[in-house]
DNA sequence: GATGAATGAGCTTTCATTCAT
DNA sequence: CATGAATGAAAGCTCATTCAT
């Protein structure tokens, strides 16, 4: 009995992920989810309080899976290797969960000011966790002397931005090659920048802007 | 059609920008826009064919302004200076048009598969233009020998990602300091990377991944 | 000044007749009438209290013209000739005022229970007048011994029905020949019936059903 | 779709027939239909795609019932008896389905140029079927020598006109006597005409006008 | 548990009418 | 007189949610 329930729940989530990622949260109807999941419409409300909680469940699971991936990063001893592993995990996640990732990007900002404040809070919370993880990670890099001193928050943002924009492009192009192939490129880009060695004189420098 | 009060049109757009950027396109009702613009609901339909065309107008204006900013970038002769100017323009646009920028980010992916294909096409078109601009820009940097050889598309994505994620964070934090203060930091980060000089041995390298 | 006003009024009516007859009263907008009449929308409300009064004006004019035609019928001395003249007038009116006639048929019953009871009353009144005319006419035919005794109301209805259904068919077919060609056929049909002379035994007979 | 409560569907149709026949299609709102049918507004859209399809359903059912009545007409062997039966069926239908009949007359012409061309086509189609039935019927009468040679189409129109105008009058008067009482009168009128026997000299004659 | 028929609040859009110019 | 920008009531329709079975 429990098993069957879990199965139904998964089918609903699977259907919802697919539809949300393609049509967006608002444009997807509960009827469509029920139809795609081969489930009665009423059944959905046995497993989820309402439409928004389906969304919440997807995000929770996605985030928790991603966090788990990130935690394994620290198994490497060298910071540089950890960084490489972090990027690899990120890319792998996007590659393996193309739809969930697309959903994340699409709805990242859309949930603000929705009626159900529990969801909103949880959503912001999750983002903050990820932000914190990246920030801590960067701080560690600086502590270890691998990264030059700078605002760790912005460094985290920058890394996140570099990766996610590349994933974004990959998502909407028909690029068939594996995303993970980009790992070393992005790692190097983040650490050493885009400039050729010849470009010696750059105005400014990385300052702490906090 | 086009002779009607420009003022009313602006008020409607102003209201729509604000609401769309806070609540998102779908969750904003035409009634709300009318109320915020101090205008009758019917009036909106004198100036815009429907709700989606309000959105389209906002995006068109925003993009055209942004493109204009970017075109001025090339006035600088040195590529590095151009890069700095590009980042500055981007940050300045976000700072001056906080709400429009937020709207852009929020709805970047939401418009796919909407009914009115004219809008969808136009939206994709505009994104492509910006992408092309960044790609061409990077290509120029490589031709001039300032950037090391790599896929210019991904380099553009990376720069875009670095900047936009920092803006994103700024948008949703209560950071009061001007965004433009980040210009040199981001410029340096993009060109020279985050690594300290001590970090000599990085696995991999920037390859052309096209 | 007066002349110009009358001209504008006519243009509005002309436009309204055309649109009402094609699209029906409800589906025609005041904007369309104004556009077709080359007149400002507000101008229409200088000449007519509201949209329904435009309709009323059309009907009033049409009916009064039709009544005038019918009055001339009595110039003939012989009842049979009067009947022929009546049918001819009817057909000629439909032929010359194709759109107005179509409008009459289309909206004959649609006006019941509309908000403006003045219009409704007037509309029913006009129908009653026509009904009365036909009834009186038939009564005269009976009094003169030309028609066999029967309920004059139903005889009137029958004649009206014969003519109007033929006109109806002509309106919506592409029959190019003049409607008036049917005059004698319909006259004969009404007076002598459709049966061949051989058909001697008809059950029943014309009774007074009043 | 088709398994849902037939009862609800009937109640909706019943309400719609009543309202359409009184107020007309355009002036009747879906809210009113829902209220009269003691049904939620949304429920209506479970049974019918949109407002026009409610109308279509009514007409389809009415026409199919009427056609069935007409088909039984041919059970009589004698043409004259068939004619009598046809008129009787017609009158009986109007008497038993007063509102549906009124609806038919009211909207006969109103549907032209509506948006949903499927409905428009079907509506015209159905009218054509009825017209064809009457035409064929008259042709048969002529072939059998009962009717004098004439355009069968116009003869059909004439009969239709005679009957429908009498029904029309009955509908809007408070005539309490049964319509079917008119059967023989109308039959005789159609076959032998309205003239008394004394009226021997009628100009013209029934010609074939096709 | 599972279902889907039923619901009505709420949406976008239209359009007759007004009124300042 | 003439105009057309402005309006909001009212329309058709959708869809998240409920609940009897």
mmCIF file with all atom_site columns, N, CA and C (backbone and C1' of nucleotides) in Angstrom, chain D residues 4 8 40-43 47, chain E residues 4-10:
data_model
loop_
_atom_site.group_PDB
_atom_site.id
_atom_site.type_symbol
_atom_site.label_atom_id
_atom_site.label_alt_id
_atom_site.label_comp_id
_atom_site.label_asym_id
_atom_site.label_entity_id
_atom_site.label_seq_id
_atom_site.pdbx_PDB_ins_code
_atom_site.Cartn_x
_atom_site.Cartn_y
_atom_site.Cartn_z
_atom_site.occupancy
_atom_site.B_iso_or_equiv
_atom_site.pdbx_formal_charge
_atom_site.auth_seq_id
_atom_site.auth_comp_id
_atom_site.auth_asym_id
_atom_site.auth_atom_id
_atom_site.pdbx_PDB_model_num
ATOM 1  N N     . UNK D 1 4  ? -21.370 11.592 -18.904 1.00 0.00 ? 4  UNK D N     1
ATOM 2  C CA    . UNK D 1 4  ? -21.861 12.396 -17.797 1.00 0.00 ? 4  UNK D CA    1
ATOM 3  C C     . UNK D 1 4  ? -23.381 12.447 -17.782 1.00 0.00 ? 4  UNK D C     1
ATOM 4  N N     . UNK D 1 8  ? -28.428 16.325 -16.344 1.00 0.00 ? 8  UNK D N     1
ATOM 5  C CA    . UNK D 1 8  ? -27.882 17.678 -16.280 1.00 0.00 ? 8  UNK D CA    1
ATOM 6  C C     . UNK D 1 8  ? -27.884 18.307 -17.666 1.00 0.00 ? 8  UNK D C     1
ATOM 7  N N     . UNK D 1 40 ? -24.036 25.057 -11.842 1.00 0.00 ? 40 UNK D N     1
ATOM 8  C CA    . UNK D 1 40 ? -22.931 26.003 -11.799 1.00 0.00 ? 40 UNK D CA    1
ATOM 9  C C     . UNK D 1 40 ? -22.539 26.417 -13.204 1.00 0.00 ? 40 UNK D C     1
ATOM 10 N N     . UNK D 1 41 ? -22.003 27.624 -13.314 1.00 0.00 ? 41 UNK D N     1
ATOM 11 C CA    . UNK D 1 41 ? -21.658 28.108 -14.643 1.00 0.00 ? 41 UNK D CA    1
ATOM 12 C C     . UNK D 1 41 ? -20.641 27.198 -15.317 1.00 0.00 ? 41 UNK D C     1
ATOM 13 N N     . UNK D 1 42 ? -19.673 26.769 -14.530 1.00 0.00 ? 42 UNK D N     1
ATOM 14 C CA    . UNK D 1 42 ? -18.636 25.907 -15.078 1.00 0.00 ? 42 UNK D CA    1
ATOM 15 C C     . UNK D 1 42 ? -19.176 24.594 -15.616 1.00 0.00 ? 42 UNK D C     1
ATOM 16 N N     . UNK D 1 43 ? -20.220 24.115 -14.986 1.00 0.00 ? 43 UNK D N     1
ATOM 17 C CA    . UNK D 1 43 ? -20.805 22.834 -15.400 1.00 0.00 ? 43 UNK D CA    1
ATOM 18 C C     . UNK D 1 43 ? -21.227 22.854 -16.871 1.00 0.00 ? 43 UNK D C     1
ATOM 19 N N     . UNK D 1 47 ? -20.404 20.182 -20.522 1.00 0.00 ? 47 UNK D N     1
ATOM 20 C CA    . UNK D 1 47 ? -21.303 19.515 -21.456 1.00 0.00 ? 47 UNK D CA    1
ATOM 21 C C     . UNK D 1 47 ? -21.272 20.124 -22.859 1.00 0.00 ? 47 UNK D C     1
ATOM 22 P P     . DG  E 2 4  ? -11.438 9.224  -13.524 1.00 0.00 ? 4  DG  E P     1
ATOM 23 O "O5'" . DG  E 2 4  ? -12.601 10.283 -13.740 1.00 0.00 ? 4  DG  E "O5'" 1
ATOM 24 C "C5'" . DG  E 2 4  ? -13.939 9.941  -13.422 1.00 0.00 ? 4  DG  E "C5'" 1
ATOM 25 C "C4'" . DG  E 2 4  ? -14.740 11.216 -13.139 1.00 0.00 ? 4  DG  E "C4'" 1
ATOM 26 C "C3'" . DG  E 2 4  ? -14.392 12.396 -14.056 1.00 0.00 ? 4  DG  E "C3'" 1
ATOM 27 O "O3'" . DG  E 2 4  ? -15.531 13.226 -14.189 1.00 0.00 ? 4  DG  E "O3'" 1
ATOM 28 C "C1'" . DG  E 2 4  ? -14.013 13.024 -11.883 1.00 0.00 ? 4  DG  E "C1'" 1
ATOM 29 P P     . DA  E 2 5  ? -16.476 13.064 -15.427 1.00 0.00 ? 5  DA  E P     1
ATOM 30 O "O5'" . DA  E 2 5  ? -17.838 13.679 -14.874 1.00 0.00 ? 5  DA  E "O5'" 1
ATOM 31 C "C5'" . DA  E 2 5  ? -18.626 12.929 -13.949 1.00 0.00 ? 5  DA  E "C5'" 1
ATOM 32 C "C4'" . DA  E 2 5  ? -19.349 13.846 -12.974 1.00 0.00 ? 5  DA  E "C4'" 1
ATOM 33 C "C3'" . DA  E 2 5  ? -19.972 15.092 -13.591 1.00 0.00 ? 5  DA  E "C3'" 1
ATOM 34 O "O3'" . DA  E 2 5  ? -21.161 15.354 -12.851 1.00 0.00 ? 5  DA  E "O3'" 1
ATOM 35 C "C1'" . DA  E 2 5  ? -18.348 15.762 -12.015 1.00 0.00 ? 5  DA  E "C1'" 1
ATOM 36 P P     . DA  E 2 6  ? -22.060 16.584 -13.242 1.00 0.00 ? 6  DA  E P     1
ATOM 37 O "O5'" . DA  E 2 6  ? -21.579 17.694 -12.217 1.00 0.00 ? 6  DA  E "O5'" 1
ATOM 38 C "C5'" . DA  E 2 6  ? -21.902 17.534 -10.838 1.00 0.00 ? 6  DA  E "C5'" 1
ATOM 39 C "C4'" . DA  E 2 6  ? -21.373 18.709 -10.052 1.00 0.00 ? 6  DA  E "C4'" 1
ATOM 40 C "C3'" . DA  E 2 6  ? -21.782 20.084 -10.619 1.00 0.00 ? 6  DA  E "C3'" 1
ATOM 41 O "O3'" . DA  E 2 6  ? -22.545 20.762 -9.638  1.00 0.00 ? 6  DA  E "O3'" 1
ATOM 42 C "C1'" . DA  E 2 6  ? -19.451 20.001 -10.113 1.00 0.00 ? 6  DA  E "C1'" 1
ATOM 43 P P     . DT  E 2 7  ? -23.128 22.174 -9.959  1.00 0.00 ? 7  DT  E P     1
ATOM 44 O "O5'" . DT  E 2 7  ? -21.999 23.147 -9.438  1.00 0.00 ? 7  DT  E "O5'" 1
ATOM 45 C "C5'" . DT  E 2 7  ? -21.611 23.051 -8.073  1.00 0.00 ? 7  DT  E "C5'" 1
ATOM 46 C "C4'" . DT  E 2 7  ? -20.425 23.927 -7.813  1.00 0.00 ? 7  DT  E "C4'" 1
ATOM 47 C "C3'" . DT  E 2 7  ? -20.609 25.375 -8.258  1.00 0.00 ? 7  DT  E "C3'" 1
ATOM 48 O "O3'" . DT  E 2 7  ? -20.745 26.173 -7.108  1.00 0.00 ? 7  DT  E "O3'" 1
ATOM 49 C "C1'" . DT  E 2 7  ? -18.431 24.525 -8.789  1.00 0.00 ? 7  DT  E "C1'" 1
ATOM 50 P P     . DG  E 2 8  ? -21.712 27.392 -7.055  1.00 0.00 ? 8  DG  E P     1
ATOM 51 O "O5'" . DG  E 2 8  ? -20.674 28.574 -7.062  1.00 0.00 ? 8  DG  E "O5'" 1
ATOM 52 C "C5'" . DG  E 2 8  ? -19.618 28.601 -6.102  1.00 0.00 ? 8  DG  E "C5'" 1
ATOM 53 C "C4'" . DG  E 2 8  ? -18.510 29.530 -6.585  1.00 0.00 ? 8  DG  E "C4'" 1
ATOM 54 C "C3'" . DG  E 2 8  ? -18.994 30.866 -7.158  1.00 0.00 ? 8  DG  E "C3'" 1
ATOM 55 O "O3'" . DG  E 2 8  ? -17.982 31.847 -6.909  1.00 0.00 ? 8  DG  E "O3'" 1
ATOM 56 C "C1'" . DG  E 2 8  ? -17.813 29.756 -8.799  1.00 0.00 ? 8  DG  E "C1'" 1
ATOM 57 P P     . DA  E 2 9  ? -18.319 32.995 -5.935  1.00 0.00 ? 9  DA  E P     1
ATOM 58 O "O5'" . DA  E 2 9  ? -16.870 33.531 -5.573  1.00 0.00 ? 9  DA  E "O5'" 1
ATOM 59 C "C5'" . DA  E 2 9  ? -15.867 32.634 -5.102  1.00 0.00 ? 9  DA  E "C5'" 1
ATOM 60 C "C4'" . DA  E 2 9  ? -14.560 32.839 -5.853  1.00 0.00 ? 9  DA  E "C4'" 1
ATOM 61 C "C3'" . DA  E 2 9  ? -14.198 34.302 -6.107  1.00 0.00 ? 9  DA  E "C3'" 1
ATOM 62 O "O3'" . DA  E 2 9  ? -12.787 34.416 -5.944  1.00 0.00 ? 9  DA  E "O3'" 1
ATOM 63 C "C1'" . DA  E 2 9  ? -14.307 33.152 -8.179  1.00 0.00 ? 9  DA  E "C1'" 1
ATOM 64 P P     . DG  E 2 10 ? -12.096 35.839 -5.932  1.00 0.00 ? 10 DG  E P     1
ATOM 65 O "O5'" . DG  E 2 10 ? -11.399 35.908 -7.362  1.00 0.00 ? 10 DG  E "O5'" 1
ATOM 66 C "C5'" . DG  E 2 10 ? -10.683 34.784 -7.853  1.00 0.00 ? 10 DG  E "C5'" 1
ATOM 67 C "C4'" . DG  E 2 10 ? -10.386 34.999 -9.317  1.00 0.00 ? 10 DG  E "C4'" 1
ATOM 68 C "C3'" . DG  E 2 10 ? -10.155 36.466 -9.715  1.00 0.00 ? 10 DG  E "C3'" 1
ATOM 69 O "O3'" . DG  E 2 10 ? -9.021  36.534 -10.557 1.00 0.00 ? 10 DG  E "O3'" 1
ATOM 70 C "C1'" . DG  E 2 10 ? -11.716 35.483 -11.141 1.00 0.00 ? 10 DG  E "C1'" 1
#
